[in-house]
Amino acid sequence: MFGMEFYVDPSRCIGCQSCLKACEECDTHRGVSMINFDFVDRKETIAAAAYVCWHCDDPTCAQVCPADAIKKYEDGIVGSSLKPRCIGCSNCVLACPFGIPKLAPEYEQMMKCDMCYDRTSVGKKPMCATVCPSQALTYVTPETIAATRREKPINTFWFGNQKITTKVYMMAPADAGEIAIDVADYTWEGEYGLVPQAF
Amino acid sequence: MARVPLSQDELSTRFGPHLNYTPPGGWQGKSGKEAEKLVKTHCCFCGQQCGIQLKVRDNRVIGFEPWEEFPFNRGMLCPKGVKRYLQGNHPDRLLDPLMRTADGFRTASWDESLDFTARRLRELQEKYGKDSVAVYGGASLTTEKSYLMGKFARVGLGTRHIDYNGRLCMVSAGTAYKGALGADRAPNPWNDIAEAEVLFVIGANIGECAPITTDYIWRARDKGAKLIVADPRFTPISRNADLYLPVRPGTDLALLMGMLHVIIRDGLTDRAFIDAHTTGFEKTAESVEAWNPLRAAEVSGVAPEAIEKAAHLIGESRRAMLMHARGLEHQSKGVENCEAVIAIALATGNIGREGAGPIMITGQGNGQGGREHGQKCDQLPGQRSLTDPAAREHVAAVWGISPDELPGPGYTAVEIMNAIHSGEIKGLLSICFNPLVSLPDANFTGEALEKLEFFGVIDFFLSETAAHADVILAGSLQEEEEGVTANVEARVIHIQKAVDPPGNARTDSSIICDLAGRLGRGQYFPFKEPREIFEELRRASQGGIADYYGITYEKIDRQMGVFWPCPTLDHPGTPRLFEDGRFFHADGRARFMSLAWRDSGDPVDAEFSIYLTTGRVVSQYLSGTQTRRIGALVDQYPEPKLEIHPRLAEHYGINTGDWVTVTSRRSAITLEAMVVRTIRPDTVFIPYHWPGGRSANRLTHRTLDPRSKIPEYKVSACRIEKSAAPGERS
């Protein structure tokens, strides 16, 4: 929006969690952070990663919502659940392939990142990308990314057979293609490589 | 007697630390509405001094807004900066002076508490001599207040004992840079980091202690720069290192001498630069002749090939920056370690140009400004020496006294505490310092404090140290008083007053000036506001190394900061030093120093066979007086953990979450273990932000670097054993 896009580069993350702190200081969901943050495997590595909602072009969360409570705005941002409509059923929580929406049980409502819509809709940057000291989360023009980063922005993901394109970009190695995640790649298929048929 | 008059439980219940989670009025209250004003200022915490805007409504700070135009951090902030405003409107905030009673503290009026303070200080000086009282200042004070503390000690009290908590921070680097280059500041502006080809980071946990600097380093890498990181732990900045050197605690000098040896051996020196701009190279070369990579590897635990590679990366580059922080400097060889880094920069001609230079990373908010204008025991304003007759004459003239009235040098911070313990110093007035948590060997500090006949503290929360005081004068937060600080690049910046001190709390400078008045020295402290102090400071610093004469608040606002030296009003300031190849010694030449190995002050042996190193976490700041009162920051990392490698943990049957007692030659504490592969297997790590039974400084020792007098926090010896959960927390 206003020419800027959101880029995530987990390889830059230093695990400071400034993004979580700033997220909860914004004007929409005050006091609650919408960032998904992980220490990937702290015993083995100091690697950490922070993610925002990917703001999918065809959001799975909205597709599965029985209450039509999730809307995508004209500029491509996918809003958090609409308070009057959300019934707290958690369909979206389960369906999102990125694991972004969370149920806030005290409100019986799903909450997720809305790209600081109060800020981005008027040309400001989201809180997280503004404060991020490593710019693992950054909100700049595509020209700036092309001019300053060696990594390549990717916004096409495969989860099994589901192809997802997103508004938010993942920074990947310069020779990367689409990002494909298939559970079948991670299964162990028994001693003889056979999976018992379910039906 | 300065014993704590309440039990620990009573103290915590009444004075905290309590956790503040929400802005004034709560999350859904007025704090979410528009601010009345946005105050452009800087963070109150570390030396990065990130620009930030504070949202103010009804004379309270209700939140923050990034300040993207401020060039150093361009809107970026670490979690502490984001949440700092929650120190305001805090239930633990001291709203009145407190005076000690038999069983606690009672509120008192300013007249009573200040008269008491002045009377007790005078009584002690009359009975035991001028030097029987000492003053502690701090490096989070604005430059005006740092200057004021130096003047107050010397002209208000006439004592020679004034020193500050920066003694625990920048003095090793300061001594080395002053000695080698003639000036105590990072020679390059931070923008140079992004222009370097090779970045060598040693003893600096940049991702957690100077987070915004991470972006500068990643931008250098985006352009193809190589990153070398030397640290006993694999810290967040190491994740993109091209070369990681797991240096054994306390052995950085061996690594650096090994690197310098290779640089000389393989002809990677810049002889033209050495000959034209330096002296003493031959004696440095001689001192590293025996430090071939194998010997350096044996001592430092870094593989010889890695030492060679690091040396070549730096030696073959015309744009190498060597960045260092407390990991390198908190050693009894802290000064030598920095001299070795500077020697590598000088030997390869990597100094005084864009993207080239040795860079000390100042840790504390005003660590730079706070060490320039007389808050140190041997210093006068302008980074002048207290023993230099010309300096004494200049400053005495500005102060309206005779040079003979100026005391000579006094004790450094740890030495002051030693002298309190021995009974030589009887009274202490302290501001911006929590020595019970931050000095090494905490039990010794506790004993010392109990011996004081008078102890006065200026603070905004009742810190662990303040609980020992006879009187606590309710002072101001950084956002409650205007002033300037100098950030890591010696950029002098403007701290704006956003709100008034609450309740009956007063601005720190008004407290000091009032106290000086009650000591009969008010004519020397006529300042009604910080601007007036700054005006005098400009004149006092004029002609010195840290020359502020050409700096005004308005010029700072116009230029987004002014780098010193700035000798005249039309001078733009000096972002990069030594560009003309002239260093700040009389002969214009930089100096190489002789380097000599010696062991650390608390060596490992059969009984204490494990290296103990201490440091920080990103969500806490220094002794935690402020950050241990902010809920979100405490939640991020609530209790100190003992970092231990799986190989070492296995040997003792320790898993993550197990309680482990760590014992040093001084004391023992019990913590939960955190088993991680990101630390040397012969070393354990404890962050130091917590007091009492969780205090890493219960274990550390009081060995000082003989020249800088910095304590050796980064290397001591310990033993560990699996144990049970500790009893009552103290």
Short mmCIF file of N, CA and C in Angstrom, two decimals, chain A residues 9-32 37 39-49 107 119 123-127 129-136 148-151, chain B residues 23 26-28 31-32 55 62-66 68 74-79 82-83 85-86 207-208 211-215 218-219 221-224 233-240 618 632-633 636 643 646 674-678:
data_model
loop_
_atom_site.label_atom_id
_atom_site.label_comp_id
_atom_site.label_asym_id
_atom_site.label_seq_id
_atom_site.Cartn_x
_atom_site.Cartn_y
_atom_site.Cartn_z
N ASP A 9 12.30 -11.78 6.55
CA ASP A 9 13.55 -12.52 6.37
C ASP A 9 13.97 -13.12 7.70
N PRO A 10 13.54 -14.36 7.99
CA PRO A 10 13.84 -14.94 9.31
C PRO A 10 15.34 -15.09 9.57
N SER A 11 16.16 -15.09 8.54
CA SER A 11 17.59 -15.28 8.78
C SER A 11 18.20 -14.07 9.47
N ARG A 12 17.49 -12.95 9.46
CA ARG A 12 18.01 -11.76 10.13
C ARG A 12 17.55 -11.62 11.57
N CYS A 13 16.60 -12.46 11.96
CA CYS A 13 15.97 -12.26 13.27
C CYS A 13 16.94 -12.53 14.40
N ILE A 14 17.01 -11.61 15.37
CA ILE A 14 17.90 -11.77 16.52
C ILE A 14 17.12 -12.15 17.78
N GLY A 15 15.83 -12.40 17.62
CA GLY A 15 15.04 -12.90 18.75
C GLY A 15 14.77 -11.87 19.83
N CYS A 16 14.84 -10.58 19.51
CA CYS A 16 14.70 -9.56 20.54
C CYS A 16 13.25 -9.36 20.98
N GLN A 17 12.29 -9.74 20.12
CA GLN A 17 10.86 -9.62 20.43
C GLN A 17 10.38 -8.18 20.55
N SER A 18 11.09 -7.29 19.93
CA SER A 18 10.62 -5.91 19.90
C SER A 18 9.31 -5.84 19.11
N CYS A 19 9.19 -6.67 18.10
CA CYS A 19 7.98 -6.70 17.27
C CYS A 19 6.75 -7.00 18.13
N LEU A 20 6.86 -7.99 19.01
CA LEU A 20 5.72 -8.32 19.86
C LEU A 20 5.36 -7.14 20.76
N LYS A 21 6.39 -6.47 21.29
CA LYS A 21 6.13 -5.37 22.21
C LYS A 21 5.44 -4.21 21.48
N ALA A 22 5.93 -3.91 20.28
CA ALA A 22 5.38 -2.77 19.55
C ALA A 22 3.99 -3.11 19.01
N CYS A 23 3.78 -4.37 18.61
CA CYS A 23 2.49 -4.78 18.07
C CYS A 23 1.38 -4.49 19.08
N GLU A 24 1.62 -4.82 20.35
CA GLU A 24 0.55 -4.64 21.34
C GLU A 24 0.37 -3.19 21.75
N GLU A 25 1.22 -2.30 21.26
CA GLU A 25 1.09 -0.87 21.56
C GLU A 25 0.29 -0.14 20.50
N CYS A 26 -0.16 -0.85 19.46
CA CYS A 26 -0.83 -0.15 18.37
C CYS A 26 -2.23 0.28 18.79
N ASP A 27 -2.98 0.81 17.85
CA ASP A 27 -4.28 1.38 18.21
C ASP A 27 -5.47 0.46 18.02
N THR A 28 -5.27 -0.72 17.44
CA THR A 28 -6.44 -1.57 17.23
C THR A 28 -6.62 -2.59 18.33
N HIS A 29 -5.72 -3.50 18.51
CA HIS A 29 -5.89 -4.56 19.50
C HIS A 29 -4.96 -4.31 20.67
N ARG A 30 -5.15 -3.19 21.38
CA ARG A 30 -4.19 -2.76 22.38
C ARG A 30 -3.99 -3.79 23.47
N GLY A 31 -2.75 -4.01 23.81
CA GLY A 31 -2.40 -4.93 24.88
C GLY A 31 -2.23 -6.36 24.44
N VAL A 32 -2.55 -6.68 23.18
CA VAL A 32 -2.40 -8.06 22.70
C VAL A 32 -1.50 -8.05 21.46
N PHE A 37 5.90 -15.68 17.16
CA PHE A 37 7.34 -15.69 17.39
C PHE A 37 7.79 -17.04 17.94
N PHE A 39 11.45 -19.38 19.11
CA PHE A 39 12.83 -19.83 19.07
C PHE A 39 12.77 -21.19 18.39
N VAL A 40 13.40 -21.34 17.27
CA VAL A 40 13.23 -22.52 16.45
C VAL A 40 13.59 -23.79 17.23
N ASP A 41 14.73 -23.79 17.89
CA ASP A 41 15.16 -24.94 18.69
C ASP A 41 16.30 -24.45 19.57
N ARG A 42 15.94 -23.78 20.67
CA ARG A 42 16.93 -23.00 21.42
C ARG A 42 18.08 -23.86 21.92
N LYS A 43 17.85 -25.14 22.14
CA LYS A 43 18.95 -25.97 22.62
C LYS A 43 20.06 -26.02 21.57
N GLU A 44 19.64 -26.09 20.31
CA GLU A 44 20.62 -26.29 19.25
C GLU A 44 21.13 -24.99 18.65
N THR A 45 20.30 -23.95 18.70
CA THR A 45 20.63 -22.75 17.92
C THR A 45 19.98 -21.53 18.53
N ILE A 46 20.58 -20.35 18.24
CA ILE A 46 19.92 -19.12 18.68
C ILE A 46 18.96 -18.59 17.61
N ALA A 47 18.77 -19.36 16.56
CA ALA A 47 17.88 -18.92 15.48
C ALA A 47 16.48 -18.67 16.02
N ALA A 48 15.89 -17.59 15.59
CA ALA A 48 14.53 -17.25 15.99
C ALA A 48 13.83 -16.74 14.74
N ALA A 49 12.51 -16.69 14.80
CA ALA A 49 11.77 -16.16 13.66
C ALA A 49 10.48 -15.53 14.15
N TYR A 107 -12.54 -13.58 24.73
CA TYR A 107 -13.49 -12.85 23.88
C TYR A 107 -14.28 -13.79 22.99
N ARG A 119 -2.57 2.19 10.69
CA ARG A 119 -1.35 2.88 10.25
C ARG A 119 -1.16 2.73 8.74
N GLY A 123 -0.72 5.31 5.09
CA GLY A 123 0.64 5.49 4.59
C GLY A 123 1.74 5.32 5.61
N LYS A 124 1.39 4.98 6.86
CA LYS A 124 2.45 4.71 7.84
C LYS A 124 2.84 3.25 7.74
N LYS A 125 3.94 2.91 8.41
CA LYS A 125 4.38 1.52 8.38
C LYS A 125 3.78 0.76 9.56
N PRO A 126 3.65 -0.57 9.44
CA PRO A 126 3.21 -1.34 10.60
C PRO A 126 4.21 -1.18 11.73
N MET A 127 3.75 -1.31 12.96
CA MET A 127 4.61 -1.14 14.12
C MET A 127 5.81 -2.10 14.09
N ALA A 129 7.40 -3.75 11.71
CA ALA A 129 8.45 -3.51 10.71
C ALA A 129 9.15 -2.19 10.96
N THR A 130 8.49 -1.28 11.65
CA THR A 130 9.15 -0.01 11.96
C THR A 130 10.22 -0.23 13.01
N VAL A 131 9.87 -0.98 14.08
CA VAL A 131 10.81 -1.10 15.20
C VAL A 131 11.86 -2.19 15.01
N CYS A 132 11.62 -3.17 14.15
CA CYS A 132 12.52 -4.33 14.08
C CYS A 132 13.97 -3.91 13.93
N PRO A 133 14.84 -4.18 14.93
CA PRO A 133 16.22 -3.70 14.89
C PRO A 133 17.10 -4.42 13.87
N SER A 134 16.62 -5.54 13.37
CA SER A 134 17.41 -6.26 12.38
C SER A 134 16.77 -6.17 11.00
N GLN A 135 15.56 -5.53 10.96
CA GLN A 135 14.81 -5.46 9.73
C GLN A 135 14.56 -6.86 9.12
N ALA A 136 14.42 -7.84 10.02
CA ALA A 136 13.93 -9.14 9.57
C ALA A 136 12.49 -8.95 9.10
N THR A 148 18.63 -3.35 -2.39
CA THR A 148 19.45 -3.52 -1.18
C THR A 148 19.64 -4.96 -0.73
N ARG A 149 18.81 -5.88 -1.14
CA ARG A 149 18.91 -7.24 -0.62
C ARG A 149 19.35 -8.21 -1.72
N ARG A 150 20.18 -9.18 -1.30
CA ARG A 150 20.57 -10.22 -2.26
C ARG A 150 19.54 -11.32 -2.31
N GLU A 151 18.79 -11.47 -1.21
CA GLU A 151 17.75 -12.50 -1.18
C GLU A 151 16.61 -12.12 -2.12
N PRO B 23 -0.58 0.99 30.24
CA PRO B 23 -0.43 2.44 30.24
C PRO B 23 -1.44 3.08 31.18
N GLY B 26 -5.20 2.17 31.66
CA GLY B 26 -5.42 0.85 31.08
C GLY B 26 -5.38 0.87 29.57
N TRP B 27 -5.38 -0.31 28.97
CA TRP B 27 -5.26 -0.40 27.52
C TRP B 27 -6.44 0.22 26.80
N GLN B 28 -7.63 0.10 27.37
CA GLN B 28 -8.82 0.60 26.67
C GLN B 28 -9.16 2.01 27.07
N SER B 31 -5.41 6.24 27.08
CA SER B 31 -4.09 6.09 26.46
C SER B 31 -4.21 5.69 25.00
N GLY B 32 -5.35 5.13 24.62
CA GLY B 32 -5.51 4.76 23.22
C GLY B 32 -5.95 5.92 22.35
N LYS B 55 4.36 9.81 23.61
CA LYS B 55 3.00 10.35 23.54
C LYS B 55 2.63 10.85 24.92
N ILE B 62 1.82 8.26 27.81
CA ILE B 62 0.82 7.20 27.63
C ILE B 62 1.22 6.17 26.58
N GLY B 63 2.31 6.42 25.90
CA GLY B 63 2.72 5.46 24.87
C GLY B 63 3.87 6.05 24.06
N PHE B 64 4.12 5.41 22.93
CA PHE B 64 5.22 5.89 22.09
C PHE B 64 4.81 5.85 20.63
N GLU B 65 5.56 6.57 19.83
CA GLU B 65 5.41 6.53 18.38
C GLU B 65 6.84 6.52 17.83
N PRO B 66 7.11 5.68 16.84
CA PRO B 66 8.47 5.69 16.29
C PRO B 66 8.84 7.06 15.73
N GLU B 68 10.89 8.12 12.83
CA GLU B 68 11.62 7.57 11.68
C GLU B 68 12.65 8.52 11.11
N ARG B 74 16.32 5.41 12.74
CA ARG B 74 15.26 5.45 11.73
C ARG B 74 14.00 4.71 12.14
N GLY B 75 13.56 4.96 13.36
CA GLY B 75 12.31 4.36 13.81
C GLY B 75 12.48 3.03 14.54
N MET B 76 13.63 2.41 14.41
CA MET B 76 13.83 1.10 15.05
C MET B 76 13.99 1.25 16.57
N LEU B 77 13.57 0.22 17.29
CA LEU B 77 13.66 0.22 18.75
C LEU B 77 13.79 -1.21 19.23
N CYS B 78 14.43 -1.41 20.34
CA CYS B 78 14.45 -2.74 20.94
C CYS B 78 13.27 -2.83 21.91
N PRO B 79 12.98 -4.03 22.47
CA PRO B 79 11.81 -4.15 23.33
C PRO B 79 11.84 -3.23 24.55
N VAL B 82 10.63 0.21 23.48
CA VAL B 82 9.19 0.22 23.23
C VAL B 82 8.42 0.35 24.54
N LYS B 83 8.89 -0.35 25.56
CA LYS B 83 8.13 -0.43 26.81
C LYS B 83 8.60 0.53 27.89
N TYR B 85 8.21 3.51 28.60
CA TYR B 85 7.32 4.51 29.16
C TYR B 85 6.52 3.98 30.36
N LEU B 86 6.52 2.64 30.51
CA LEU B 86 5.78 2.05 31.64
C LEU B 86 6.51 2.21 32.97
N GLY B 207 23.31 -8.26 19.17
CA GLY B 207 21.89 -8.52 19.02
C GLY B 207 21.10 -8.28 20.29
N GLU B 208 21.74 -8.45 21.45
CA GLU B 208 21.02 -8.27 22.72
C GLU B 208 21.41 -6.99 23.44
N PRO B 211 20.97 -3.67 19.96
CA PRO B 211 20.19 -4.32 18.89
C PRO B 211 20.15 -3.56 17.57
N ILE B 212 20.02 -2.25 17.61
CA ILE B 212 19.89 -1.49 16.37
C ILE B 212 21.14 -1.59 15.49
N THR B 213 22.29 -1.84 16.13
CA THR B 213 23.53 -1.98 15.36
C THR B 213 23.46 -3.21 14.45
N THR B 214 22.58 -4.16 14.79
CA THR B 214 22.39 -5.34 13.94
C THR B 214 22.07 -4.95 12.52
N ASP B 215 21.16 -3.97 12.35
CA ASP B 215 20.77 -3.58 11.00
C ASP B 215 21.96 -3.03 10.22
N TRP B 218 23.93 -6.10 9.14
CA TRP B 218 23.26 -6.85 8.06
C TRP B 218 23.34 -6.08 6.75
N ARG B 219 23.28 -4.76 6.79
CA ARG B 219 23.38 -3.98 5.54
C ARG B 219 24.77 -4.07 4.95
N ARG B 221 26.61 -6.69 5.21
CA ARG B 221 26.64 -8.04 4.60
C ARG B 221 25.87 -8.06 3.29
N ASP B 222 24.78 -7.29 3.22
CA ASP B 222 24.01 -7.23 1.97
C ASP B 222 24.89 -6.78 0.82
N LYS B 223 25.90 -5.99 1.14
CA LYS B 223 26.81 -5.51 0.09
C LYS B 223 28.02 -6.42 -0.06
N GLY B 224 28.00 -7.56 0.62
CA GLY B 224 29.07 -8.54 0.45
C GLY B 224 30.11 -8.53 1.55
N ARG B 233 30.28 -17.45 23.59
CA ARG B 233 28.93 -17.91 23.29
C ARG B 233 28.57 -17.56 21.86
N PHE B 234 27.72 -18.38 21.29
CA PHE B 234 27.22 -18.13 19.94
C PHE B 234 25.98 -17.26 20.11
N THR B 235 26.18 -15.94 20.08
CA THR B 235 25.08 -15.02 20.35
C THR B 235 24.30 -14.73 19.06
N PRO B 236 23.13 -14.08 19.14
CA PRO B 236 22.31 -13.88 17.95
C PRO B 236 23.03 -13.27 16.75
N ILE B 237 23.97 -12.35 16.97
CA ILE B 237 24.65 -11.72 15.83
C ILE B 237 25.50 -12.74 15.08
N SER B 238 25.86 -13.86 15.76
CA SER B 238 26.73 -14.86 15.13
C SER B 238 26.01 -15.65 14.06
N ARG B 239 24.66 -15.59 14.04
CA ARG B 239 23.94 -16.50 13.15
C ARG B 239 24.28 -16.27 11.68
N ASN B 240 24.74 -15.06 11.36
CA ASN B 240 25.14 -14.82 9.97
C ASN B 240 26.64 -14.57 9.85
N VAL B 618 18.41 -9.29 26.32
CA VAL B 618 17.93 -8.11 25.60
C VAL B 618 16.78 -7.41 26.32
N ALA B 632 5.98 -6.59 30.76
CA ALA B 632 6.25 -7.27 29.49
C ALA B 632 7.72 -7.67 29.38
N LEU B 633 8.62 -6.87 29.93
CA LEU B 633 10.04 -7.18 29.84
C LEU B 633 10.40 -8.33 30.78
N GLN B 636 9.35 -11.64 29.29
CA GLN B 636 10.19 -12.13 28.19
C GLN B 636 11.30 -13.02 28.70
N GLU B 643 23.33 -20.87 31.59
CA GLU B 643 23.55 -21.48 30.27
C GLU B 643 24.71 -22.46 30.38
N PRO B 646 25.56 -29.08 26.55
CA PRO B 646 25.12 -30.44 26.87
C PRO B 646 26.24 -31.36 27.33
N MET B 674 19.82 -24.08 31.74
CA MET B 674 19.31 -23.99 30.37
C MET B 674 20.39 -24.64 29.53
N VAL B 675 20.15 -25.86 29.08
CA VAL B 675 21.19 -26.61 28.37
C VAL B 675 21.15 -26.24 26.90
N VAL B 676 22.22 -25.63 26.42
CA VAL B 676 22.27 -25.14 25.04
C VAL B 676 23.62 -25.43 24.43
N ARG B 677 23.60 -25.65 23.12
CA ARG B 677 24.84 -25.93 22.42
C ARG B 677 25.60 -24.65 22.07
N THR B 678 24.99 -23.51 22.38
CA THR B 678 25.54 -22.24 21.90
C THR B 678 26.50 -21.59 22.90
#
